[in-house]
Backbone as a printed PyTorch tensor [residue, N CA C, xyz], in Angstrom:
tensor([[[255.8680,  57.1750, 240.5240],
         [256.1830,  58.1730, 239.3400],
         [255.6280,  58.0040, 238.1920]],

        [[254.6440,  56.4310, 237.5140],
         [254.2410,  55.8100, 236.4770],
         [252.5160,  55.7520, 236.7830]],

        [[252.2830,  56.4210, 238.1500],
         [250.7330,  55.7160, 238.4460],
         [249.8460,  56.8120, 237.4590]],

        [[250.1110,  57.9370, 236.8240],
         [249.0900,  58.5030, 235.5620],
         [249.0810,  58.5850, 234.6380]],

        [[249.7560,  57.7140, 234.1180],
         [251.1160,  57.3790, 232.5370],
         [249.6690,  56.9830, 231.9720]],

        [[249.2620,  57.3470, 230.8730],
         [247.8190,  57.2630, 229.9860],
         [246.5330,  57.0100, 230.5640]],

        [[247.0170,  58.3940, 231.5570],
         [245.3340,  58.3420, 232.0090],
         [244.4420,  59.8600, 231.2650]],

        [[244.8110,  60.9030, 230.7320],
         [244.4540,  61.2980, 229.4270],
         [243.9890,  60.4140, 228.4500]],

        [[244.5610,  59.6900, 227.7570],
         [243.9460,  58.3520, 227.1360],
         [243.0410,  57.7290, 227.3130]],

        [[242.9760,  57.2560, 228.4850],
         [242.1850,  56.7480, 228.7210],
         [240.7030,  57.3180, 229.1130]],

        [[240.7800,  58.4880, 229.7290],
         [240.0260,  59.5700, 229.7520],
         [238.9220,  59.8590, 228.4830]],

        [[240.0290,  59.8850, 227.4510],
         [239.3080,  60.3160, 226.4110],
         [238.6450,  58.9710, 225.5870]],

        [[239.1980,  57.7750, 225.6170],
         [238.0830,  56.4510, 225.5760],
         [237.1990,  56.4130, 226.1230]],

        [[237.0500,  56.3580, 227.6430],
         [236.2570,  56.6440, 228.7460],
         [234.9040,  57.3350, 228.3350]],

        [[235.4540,  58.4010, 227.8770],
         [234.3420,  59.3910, 227.1900],
         [233.5980,  58.8500, 225.9650]],

        [[234.4910,  58.4860, 225.3660],
         [233.9090,  58.2420, 223.6470],
         [232.9060,  57.2230, 224.1400]],

        [[233.4450,  55.4400, 224.9500],
         [232.9180,  54.6370, 225.1540],
         [231.4040,  54.9130, 225.9700]],

        [[231.1790,  55.7280, 226.8240],
         [230.4190,  56.4850, 227.0580],
         [229.0960,  56.9960, 226.7010]],

        [[229.7410,  57.7140, 225.7060],
         [229.1090,  58.3180, 224.3390],
         [228.2470,  57.5110, 223.8570]],

        [[228.7430,  56.7510, 223.3350],
         [228.5850,  55.3610, 222.5540],
         [227.4430,  54.6680, 223.3070]],

        [[227.8020,  54.2410, 224.4310],
         [226.6410,  53.3900, 225.4610],
         [225.2800,  54.3610, 225.8070]],

        [[225.3880,  55.5760, 225.8050],
         [224.2600,  56.3730, 225.9870],
         [223.2080,  56.6810, 225.0250]],

        [[223.8530,  56.2560, 223.6650],
         [223.0300,  56.6670, 222.2850],
         [222.8870,  55.4260, 221.6970]],

        [[223.7220,  54.1870, 222.4400],
         [222.6820,  52.5630, 221.7370],
         [223.7370,  52.6780, 220.3010]],

        [[224.9590,  53.3650, 220.5240],
         [225.9690,  53.3310, 219.0670],
         [226.4810,  51.9490, 219.4130]],

        [[226.9870,  51.4050, 220.1980],
         [227.6680,  50.0600, 220.4890],
         [227.8100,  49.6850, 221.8130]],

        [[228.4610,  48.4540, 221.9110],
         [228.8960,  48.2230, 223.6750],
         [230.0710,  48.1220, 223.4860]],

        [[230.8420,  48.9340, 224.5090],
         [232.5280,  48.7380, 224.3920],
         [232.2550,  48.9810, 226.2310]],

        [[233.5250,  47.8860, 227.2350],
         [233.1580,  48.3390, 228.4900],
         [234.5090,  48.3870, 228.9380]],

        [[235.0370,  48.9130, 229.7900],
         [235.9790,  48.9200, 230.6830],
         [236.5280,  48.1040, 231.5690]],

        [[237.5350,  47.0210, 231.5550],
         [237.7230,  45.9290, 232.5650],
         [237.9940,  47.0090, 233.8810]],

        [[237.3660,  45.6840, 235.1180],
         [238.0400,  46.2120, 236.3260],
         [239.3080,  45.4140, 236.8900]],

        [[240.2230,  46.0940, 237.4920],
         [241.5810,  45.4170, 237.7420],
         [241.2040,  43.9850, 238.7820]],

        [[241.3180,  43.1120, 238.8990],
         [240.7470,  41.8680, 239.8640],
         [241.3460,  42.1620, 241.0700]],

        [[240.6860,  43.1850, 241.9680],
         [241.5330,  43.2830, 243.0700],
         [240.3930,  43.0530, 244.2980]],

        [[241.3880,  42.0450, 245.6280],
         [240.2800,  41.8150, 246.4540],
         [241.2030,  43.2010, 247.5830]],

        [[239.8450,  43.9570, 248.6090],
         [240.2670,  44.5740, 249.7480],
         [240.4690,  44.1680, 250.6450]],

        [[241.7000,  44.3500, 251.2320],
         [242.4360,  43.7840, 252.1790],
         [242.1000,  44.5330, 253.7310]],

        [[242.2000,  45.4090, 253.7620],
         [242.1630,  46.1600, 254.7210],
         [241.4960,  48.1360, 254.2940]],

        [[240.9760,  48.6090, 255.2950],
         [240.7810,  50.2640, 255.1980],
         [241.4500,  50.9740, 256.1190]],

        [[242.1890,  51.5070, 256.1820],
         [242.9410,  52.6570, 256.5710],
         [242.0180,  53.8630, 257.3370]],

        [[241.8890,  54.4790, 257.8500],
         [241.4110,  55.9010, 258.5090],
         [240.3240,  55.9940, 256.9870]],

        [[239.2230,  55.0580, 257.4430],
         [238.2330,  55.0330, 256.4110],
         [238.2370,  56.1880, 254.8610]],

        [[239.5490,  56.6660, 254.5160],
         [239.8700,  56.9450, 252.9410],
         [240.6250,  56.3560, 252.6420]],

        [[241.5760,  55.5070, 253.2540],
         [242.5780,  54.4090, 252.0450],
         [242.1700,  53.3270, 252.1170]],

        [[242.4180,  52.0660, 251.2300],
         [242.6240,  50.8570, 251.1890],
         [243.7120,  50.4300, 250.3210]],

        [[244.0450,  49.3460, 251.0770],
         [245.0930,  48.7600, 251.0810],
         [244.2530,  46.8810, 250.4330]],

        [[244.6870,  46.9380, 248.8010],
         [244.4590,  45.5410, 248.1910],
         [245.2040,  44.6700, 247.7770]],

        [[244.7340,  43.6330, 247.3440],
         [245.9640,  42.5720, 246.4550],
         [245.0970,  41.8700, 245.1570]],

        [[246.1610,  41.9910, 244.6440],
         [245.5150,  41.7930, 242.9810],
         [245.8000,  40.5070, 243.1260]],

        [[244.2590,  39.4720, 242.3190],
         [244.0310,  38.5900, 242.4160],
         [244.5090,  37.5850, 241.4460]],

        [[244.5610,  38.5460, 240.1360],
         [245.0940,  37.4500, 238.7200],
         [245.4450,  38.6670, 237.8760]],

        [[246.7290,  38.1150, 237.1640],
         [247.0720,  39.5220, 236.4220],
         [245.5920,  39.8290, 235.0790]],

        [[245.6920,  41.1830, 235.2510],
         [244.5720,  41.2930, 233.7860],
         [244.8010,  41.1400, 232.7430]],

        [[244.0200,  41.1490, 232.3880],
         [244.1910,  41.0380, 230.7420],
         [244.4710,  42.0250, 229.7290]],

        [[243.2600,  43.1390, 228.8470],
         [243.0750,  44.3770, 228.4740],
         [242.1600,  45.0790, 228.8620]],

        [[242.2540,  46.5370, 228.9710],
         [241.8800,  47.7360, 229.5860],
         [240.0830,  46.9450, 229.2170]],

        [[240.0210,  46.9010, 227.7600],
         [238.5540,  47.0740, 227.0930],
         [237.9630,  46.0340, 225.8290]],

        [[237.0720,  46.0500, 225.8650],
         [236.5180,  44.3100, 225.4310],
         [234.8710,  44.9320, 224.8210]],

        [[233.9240,  44.1630, 224.0730],
         [232.8040,  44.6180, 223.4670],
         [232.7400,  44.6870, 222.2990]],

        [[231.4490,  44.7210, 221.5080],
         [230.9170,  44.4180, 220.3420],
         [230.6130,  46.3540, 219.5820]],

        [[231.0400,  45.9000, 218.2130],
         [230.5340,  47.0250, 217.4190],
         [230.3200,  46.5230, 215.9270]],

        [[229.1550,  47.0220, 215.9000],
         [228.6120,  46.0080, 214.9030],
         [228.9800,  44.7400, 214.4590]],

        [[228.4070,  44.2600, 215.3130],
         [228.9380,  42.4220, 215.6200],
         [230.1270,  42.3200, 214.8700]],

        [[230.9700,  42.8880, 215.1850],
         [232.4740,  42.7060, 215.7460],
         [232.8300,  42.2700, 217.3670]],

        [[233.6260,  41.3400, 217.6950],
         [233.8570,  41.6890, 218.8800],
         [235.5850,  42.0050, 218.8140]],

        [[235.8930,  43.0420, 219.9590],
         [237.0160,  43.7420, 220.3000],
         [237.0940,  43.4770, 221.3810]],

        [[238.9890,  43.6870, 221.2860],
         [239.7470,  43.6870, 222.5060],
         [240.7430,  44.6000, 222.4670]],

        [[240.9100,  45.7320, 223.0360],
         [242.1050,  46.1420, 223.3490],
         [242.2620,  47.1820, 224.6630]],

        [[243.6250,  47.3850, 224.3650],
         [244.7060,  48.4070, 225.2540],
         [244.3290,  49.4480, 224.5200]],

        [[245.0520,  50.4220, 225.7840],
         [245.2110,  51.7580, 225.5600],
         [246.8590,  52.1610, 226.0380]],

        [[247.0710,  53.0280, 225.4540],
         [248.6400,  53.5660, 226.0090],
         [249.1750,  54.8090, 225.3730]],

        [[249.7970,  55.5830, 225.8070],
         [250.2200,  56.6630, 225.6550],
         [251.9410,  56.9430, 226.4800]],

        [[252.2820,  57.4520, 225.1710],
         [254.0990,  57.6170, 225.5920],
         [254.1320,  59.3850, 224.9720]],

        [[255.2870,  59.8710, 225.8060],
         [255.8800,  61.0770, 224.8030],
         [257.0680,  60.5900, 224.0770]],

        [[257.3910,  59.4200, 223.6750],
         [258.2970,  59.2840, 222.5110],
         [258.0410,  59.4000, 221.3610]],

        [[258.5190,  59.6840, 220.2860],
         [258.4180,  59.6740, 219.1740],
         [258.1190,  58.3050, 218.4850]],

        [[258.3790,  57.7400, 219.3000],
         [257.9790,  56.3750, 218.6940],
         [257.3730,  55.0400, 220.0840]],

        [[256.6590,  54.5430, 219.2290],
         [255.5360,  53.5570, 220.0380],
         [256.2770,  52.1550, 220.5570]],

        [[257.0050,  51.7410, 221.7200],
         [257.5020,  50.4720, 222.0410],
         [256.7680,  49.7700, 222.8880]],

        [[256.8030,  48.4410, 222.3680],
         [255.9740,  47.2570, 222.4870],
         [256.0430,  46.9250, 224.0520]],

        [[257.3790,  47.2820, 224.7250],
         [257.5660,  46.7450, 226.5270],
         [256.3750,  47.5530, 226.9010]],

        [[255.7050,  48.9080, 226.1270],
         [254.1370,  49.1990, 227.0530],
         [253.2750,  48.3670, 227.5270]],

        [[253.1350,  47.3050, 226.3600],
         [252.6760,  46.6530, 226.7620],
         [252.9260,  44.8760, 227.4190]],

        [[252.1760,  44.6310, 228.7920],
         [252.8380,  43.8910, 229.4350],
         [252.4340,  42.6030, 228.5790]],

        [[253.3700,  41.3940, 228.6960],
         [253.3230,  39.9780, 228.2500],
         [252.3740,  39.2800, 228.0750]],

        [[251.7240,  39.5020, 229.5760],
         [250.6610,  38.5730, 229.3010],
         [249.0980,  39.3870, 228.7930]],

        [[249.6170,  40.3740, 228.3380],
         [248.5770,  41.4040, 227.5170],
         [248.2690,  41.2520, 225.8300]],

        [[250.3830,  41.4820, 225.5140],
         [250.2820,  41.2510, 224.1910],
         [249.4310,  39.6230, 224.0880]],

        [[249.9560,  38.6430, 224.9640],
         [249.6530,  37.3600, 224.2110],
         [247.8870,  37.2720, 224.5290]],

        [[247.7050,  37.9580, 225.1030],
         [246.0410,  38.1720, 225.2220],
         [245.1550,  38.4810, 224.0770]],

        [[245.8630,  39.5550, 223.3670],
         [245.5040,  40.0230, 222.5000],
         [245.6510,  38.8650, 221.0220]],

        [[246.8670,  38.5890, 221.2570],
         [247.0210,  37.4160, 219.6350],
         [245.6700,  36.2060, 220.5030]],

        [[246.1980,  35.9210, 221.5370],
         [244.9310,  34.5990, 221.4040],
         [243.3990,  35.0100, 221.0560]],

        [[242.9860,  36.6040, 221.2060],
         [241.6130,  37.3180, 220.9360],
         [241.6630,  37.0500, 218.9890]],

        [[242.8610,  37.5020, 219.1640],
         [242.7170,  37.8060, 217.1090],
         [242.1330,  36.5020, 216.4990]],

        [[243.2440,  35.4360, 217.2570],
         [243.7530,  34.4180, 216.7150],
         [242.3180,  33.4100, 216.7100]],

        [[241.1400,  33.9860, 217.4830],
         [239.8200,  33.5050, 217.6390],
         [238.8240,  34.4580, 217.4390]],

        [[238.9480,  35.0870, 216.3630],
         [238.6410,  35.7700, 215.5320],
         [237.8290,  37.3800, 216.0000]],

        [[238.5850,  37.2960, 216.9910],
         [238.2900,  39.2310, 217.6800],
         [239.4670,  40.2210, 216.4530]],

        [[238.5110,  41.4480, 216.8490],
         [239.5400,  42.1650, 216.5120],
         [240.3910,  42.8930, 217.4230]],

        [[241.7250,  42.5820, 217.7220],
         [242.4400,  42.8550, 218.1840],
         [243.1370,  44.2240, 218.3030]],

        [[243.4370,  45.4550, 218.8710],
         [244.1460,  46.5390, 218.7290],
         [244.4650,  46.9040, 220.2170]],

        [[245.3700,  48.4030, 219.8160],
         [246.1580,  48.8590, 220.9490],
         [245.5870,  50.2480, 220.5360]],

        [[244.8660,  51.1960, 221.2630],
         [245.0390,  52.7390, 221.1360],
         [246.2220,  53.1290, 221.2300]],

        [[247.1370,  53.9780, 220.7110],
         [248.0030,  54.4940, 221.1980],
         [247.8310,  56.2270, 221.0480]],

        [[248.5040,  56.7570, 222.0560],
         [248.2820,  58.7410, 222.1050],
         [249.2930,  58.7640, 222.2280]],

        [[250.2770,  59.2750, 221.2330],
         [251.3320,  60.6150, 221.1750],
         [250.9300,  61.4280, 221.9980]],

        [[251.6400,  61.7660, 223.0980],
         [251.4220,  63.1570, 223.7810],
         [252.0690,  64.2510, 223.1820]],

        [[253.3300,  64.0980, 223.0860],
         [254.2810,  64.9790, 222.4890],
         [253.4740,  65.4510, 220.9840]],

        [[252.3760,  65.2430, 220.5680],
         [251.8580,  65.5230, 219.2700],
         [250.3590,  65.8400, 219.4500]],

        [[249.7440,  64.9590, 220.6760],
         [248.5870,  65.0130, 221.1220],
         [247.4280,  64.6130, 219.9810]],

        [[248.1910,  62.7000, 219.2610],
         [247.5620,  62.3440, 218.0820],
         [247.4530,  60.8460, 218.7600]],

        [[245.9130,  60.5370, 218.2250],
         [246.0530,  58.9570, 218.2230],
         [245.7030,  58.1060, 217.5460]],

        [[246.4660,  56.7970, 217.5610],
         [246.0690,  55.8110, 216.7160],
         [245.5920,  54.5540, 216.6000]],

        [[245.0380,  53.9670, 216.0640],
         [244.6760,  52.4980, 216.4930],
         [245.4040,  51.6830, 215.8160]],

        [[246.4240,  50.4780, 216.3820],
         [247.2740,  50.0290, 215.3210],
         [246.7140,  48.2100, 216.1900]],

        [[245.9420,  47.8660, 214.8340],
         [245.1480,  46.4690, 214.7840],
         [246.9880,  45.2950, 215.4300]],

        [[246.1900,  44.3250, 216.3600],
         [247.3080,  43.5270, 216.6330],
         [247.8250,  42.6510, 215.6440]],

        [[247.5600,  42.3420, 214.0540],
         [247.9520,  41.8030, 213.4450],
         [248.5780,  42.8850, 212.5250]],

        [[248.7500,  43.8960, 212.1350],
         [249.5470,  44.6640, 211.8360],
         [250.7770,  44.7910, 212.7430]],

        [[250.6700,  45.3920, 213.7700],
         [251.6380,  45.1220, 214.7880],
         [252.7280,  43.7490, 215.2640]],

        [[251.9150,  42.8590, 215.2690],
         [252.7850,  41.9760, 215.6130],
         [253.6530,  41.0180, 214.3100]],

        [[253.2390,  41.7450, 212.7360],
         [253.9560,  41.5240, 211.5400],
         [255.1880,  42.5290, 211.4300]],

        [[254.7490,  43.4300, 211.9740],
         [255.6710,  44.7740, 212.2530],
         [256.9720,  44.3240, 213.1300]],

        [[256.7890,  44.0480, 214.0330],
         [257.4370,  43.5440, 215.3040],
         [258.4530,  42.2330, 214.6080]],

        [[257.9600,  41.2560, 213.7650],
         [258.3120,  40.0260, 213.2050],
         [259.1590,  40.5890, 212.1350]],

        [[259.0140,  41.1830, 211.2560],
         [259.4040,  41.6400, 210.4860],
         [260.6720,  42.5000, 210.5160]],

        [[260.4050,  43.5310, 211.2810],
         [261.7060,  44.5390, 211.9280],
         [262.5250,  44.2270, 212.3990]],

        [[261.8970,  42.8520, 213.0670],
         [263.4630,  42.1890, 214.2320],
         [263.5060,  43.5540, 215.2900]],

        [[262.1930,  44.1310, 215.9790],
         [262.5340,  45.3620, 216.8120],
         [261.0760,  45.2570, 217.6350]],

        [[261.5610,  45.7960, 219.0080],
         [260.4520,  45.7040, 219.7960],
         [259.8480,  47.6530, 219.5380]],

        [[260.2840,  48.2030, 218.8120],
         [260.1080,  49.8030, 218.6960],
         [259.6340,  50.2270, 217.4510]],

        [[258.0790,  50.7280, 217.2570],
         [257.7460,  50.6120, 216.3190],
         [257.6480,  52.5510, 215.5570]],

        [[258.2600,  52.8930, 214.6720],
         [258.4260,  54.1230, 214.4220],
         [257.2730,  55.0470, 213.7990]],

        [[257.0680,  56.2380, 214.4930],
         [255.6030,  56.9170, 214.1650],
         [255.5050,  57.3390, 213.2990]],

        [[256.7600,  57.3800, 212.0640],
         [256.6050,  57.8690, 210.8550],
         [255.5150,  56.3210, 210.0980]],

        [[255.8280,  55.1860, 210.3840],
         [255.4310,  54.1950, 210.0600],
         [253.8680,  54.3720, 210.5720]],

        [[253.9710,  54.4610, 212.0560],
         [252.0990,  54.2160, 212.1670],
         [251.3210,  55.1200, 211.4430]],

        [[252.0820,  56.6020, 211.5170],
         [251.1360,  57.5370, 210.8010],
         [250.5560,  57.3260, 209.4650]],

        [[251.4830,  56.4160, 208.9290],
         [251.5680,  55.9640, 207.3540],
         [250.6090,  54.6760, 207.1300]],

        [[250.6120,  53.8690, 207.9450],
         [249.8370,  52.4720, 207.8170],
         [249.1580,  52.5540, 209.1270]],

        [[248.5770,  53.2890, 209.9990],
         [247.9760,  52.6970, 210.9920],
         [246.1790,  53.9680, 210.8020]],

        [[245.6350,  53.5910, 211.2810],
         [244.2140,  54.7760, 211.5190],
         [244.4750,  55.4220, 212.8170]],

        [[244.7550,  56.7300, 212.2570],
         [244.4580,  58.1050, 213.2370],
         [242.7270,  57.9850, 213.4030]],

        [[243.0850,  58.3750, 215.4490],
         [241.2970,  58.1940, 215.8160],
         [241.4820,  59.7090, 216.1020]],

        [[240.7340,  60.5450, 215.3700],
         [240.8490,  62.0070, 215.7800],
         [239.3970,  62.5000, 216.5410]],

        [[239.1680,  63.7050, 217.3520],
         [238.6100,  64.3870, 217.6600],
         [237.5070,  64.6530, 216.9030]],

        [[236.2990,  64.1610, 217.3280],
         [234.9360,  64.5890, 216.2800],
         [234.2730,  65.4030, 217.4250]],

        [[234.1580,  65.5830, 218.9200],
         [233.5390,  65.8870, 219.5710],
         [234.0780,  66.2330, 220.5970]],

        [[233.9570,  67.2560, 221.3930],
         [235.2060,  67.4880, 222.5490],
         [235.1510,  65.9880, 223.7030]],

        [[236.2400,  65.4090, 223.8380],
         [236.3290,  64.5060, 224.5280],
         [235.9480,  63.2700, 223.5580]],

        [[235.5150,  62.9460, 222.6460],
         [235.1510,  61.9680, 222.0370],
         [236.0190,  62.2140, 220.3620]],

        [[236.4730,  60.2600, 220.4420],
         [237.2950,  60.1680, 219.2110],
         [236.4340,  59.2930, 218.3270]],

        [[236.7520,  59.0630, 217.1530],
         [235.9740,  58.7560, 215.6030],
         [236.4670,  56.9920, 215.8930]],

        [[236.6390,  56.2980, 217.3600],
         [236.8560,  55.1110, 217.6640],
         [235.9140,  53.8700, 216.9350]],

        [[234.3400,  54.0310, 217.2710],
         [233.4420,  53.0570, 216.7450],
         [233.8700,  53.5750, 214.7600]],

        [[233.7280,  54.8430, 214.0170],
         [233.7980,  54.2420, 212.5260],
         [235.0980,  54.1780, 212.1480]],

        [[236.1110,  53.8760, 212.9240],
         [237.6900,  53.2530, 212.5210],
         [237.6350,  51.6680, 212.3990]],

        [[236.5820,  51.3530, 213.6410],
         [236.9310,  50.3710, 214.1340],
         [235.6920,  49.4730, 212.7930]],

        [[234.7410,  50.3410, 212.1960],
         [233.5990,  49.8140, 211.0520],
         [234.6630,  50.1470, 210.0070]],

        [[235.2380,  49.8500, 209.5700],
         [236.5400,  50.1650, 208.4040],
         [237.1640,  48.7370, 208.6070]],

        [[237.3370,  48.2140, 209.8460],
         [238.5590,  47.3980, 210.1900],
         [238.0760,  45.6470, 209.7220]],

        [[238.5150,  45.1130, 209.1460],
         [238.5720,  43.0860, 209.0240],
         [238.2780,  42.9310, 210.2070]],

        [[237.5510,  41.7810, 210.5050],
         [237.8590,  40.8340, 212.0330],
         [238.4280,  39.5020, 211.9220]],

        [[239.6110,  39.4530, 212.9300],
         [239.9050,  38.1210, 212.4750],
         [240.9370,  37.9030, 211.9570]],

        [[241.3040,  36.5960, 211.6270],
         [242.5740,  35.7790, 211.1640],
         [242.3620,  35.9290, 209.4460]]])
């Protein structure tokens, strides 16, 4: 049921990073899930075993800034932190504390808008408001919107260039 959740958002980000790489703008990579193939069924299906918990979806460098980020998509009018696995949230925190620009790209599919939520902003919001749900209106007012600047390409690099790094 949830197998394709977030695929549109990741496809847009993947197209964006492919475009950046092809034009030598920056280096951003999608991480692979650590899976060991256990067996093949009829030559077309595989059975795999998860070797370890994954970290976050993407990592890289943009103009000497190290980045770590996760991509999420929601049909809801708000973003719930429960969409981020606890070990991923902890990883974003650790990366942030070590000088990385850590963030989550959220796609609100109901209005087809992308936003970049920095880890520090998100963590402060959760702690101050004592909630795991971040209101769309607050994201819209306080976070950076990623806009489609070319078919299938968002202004991720330009937005990252405007942000500060680390603690």
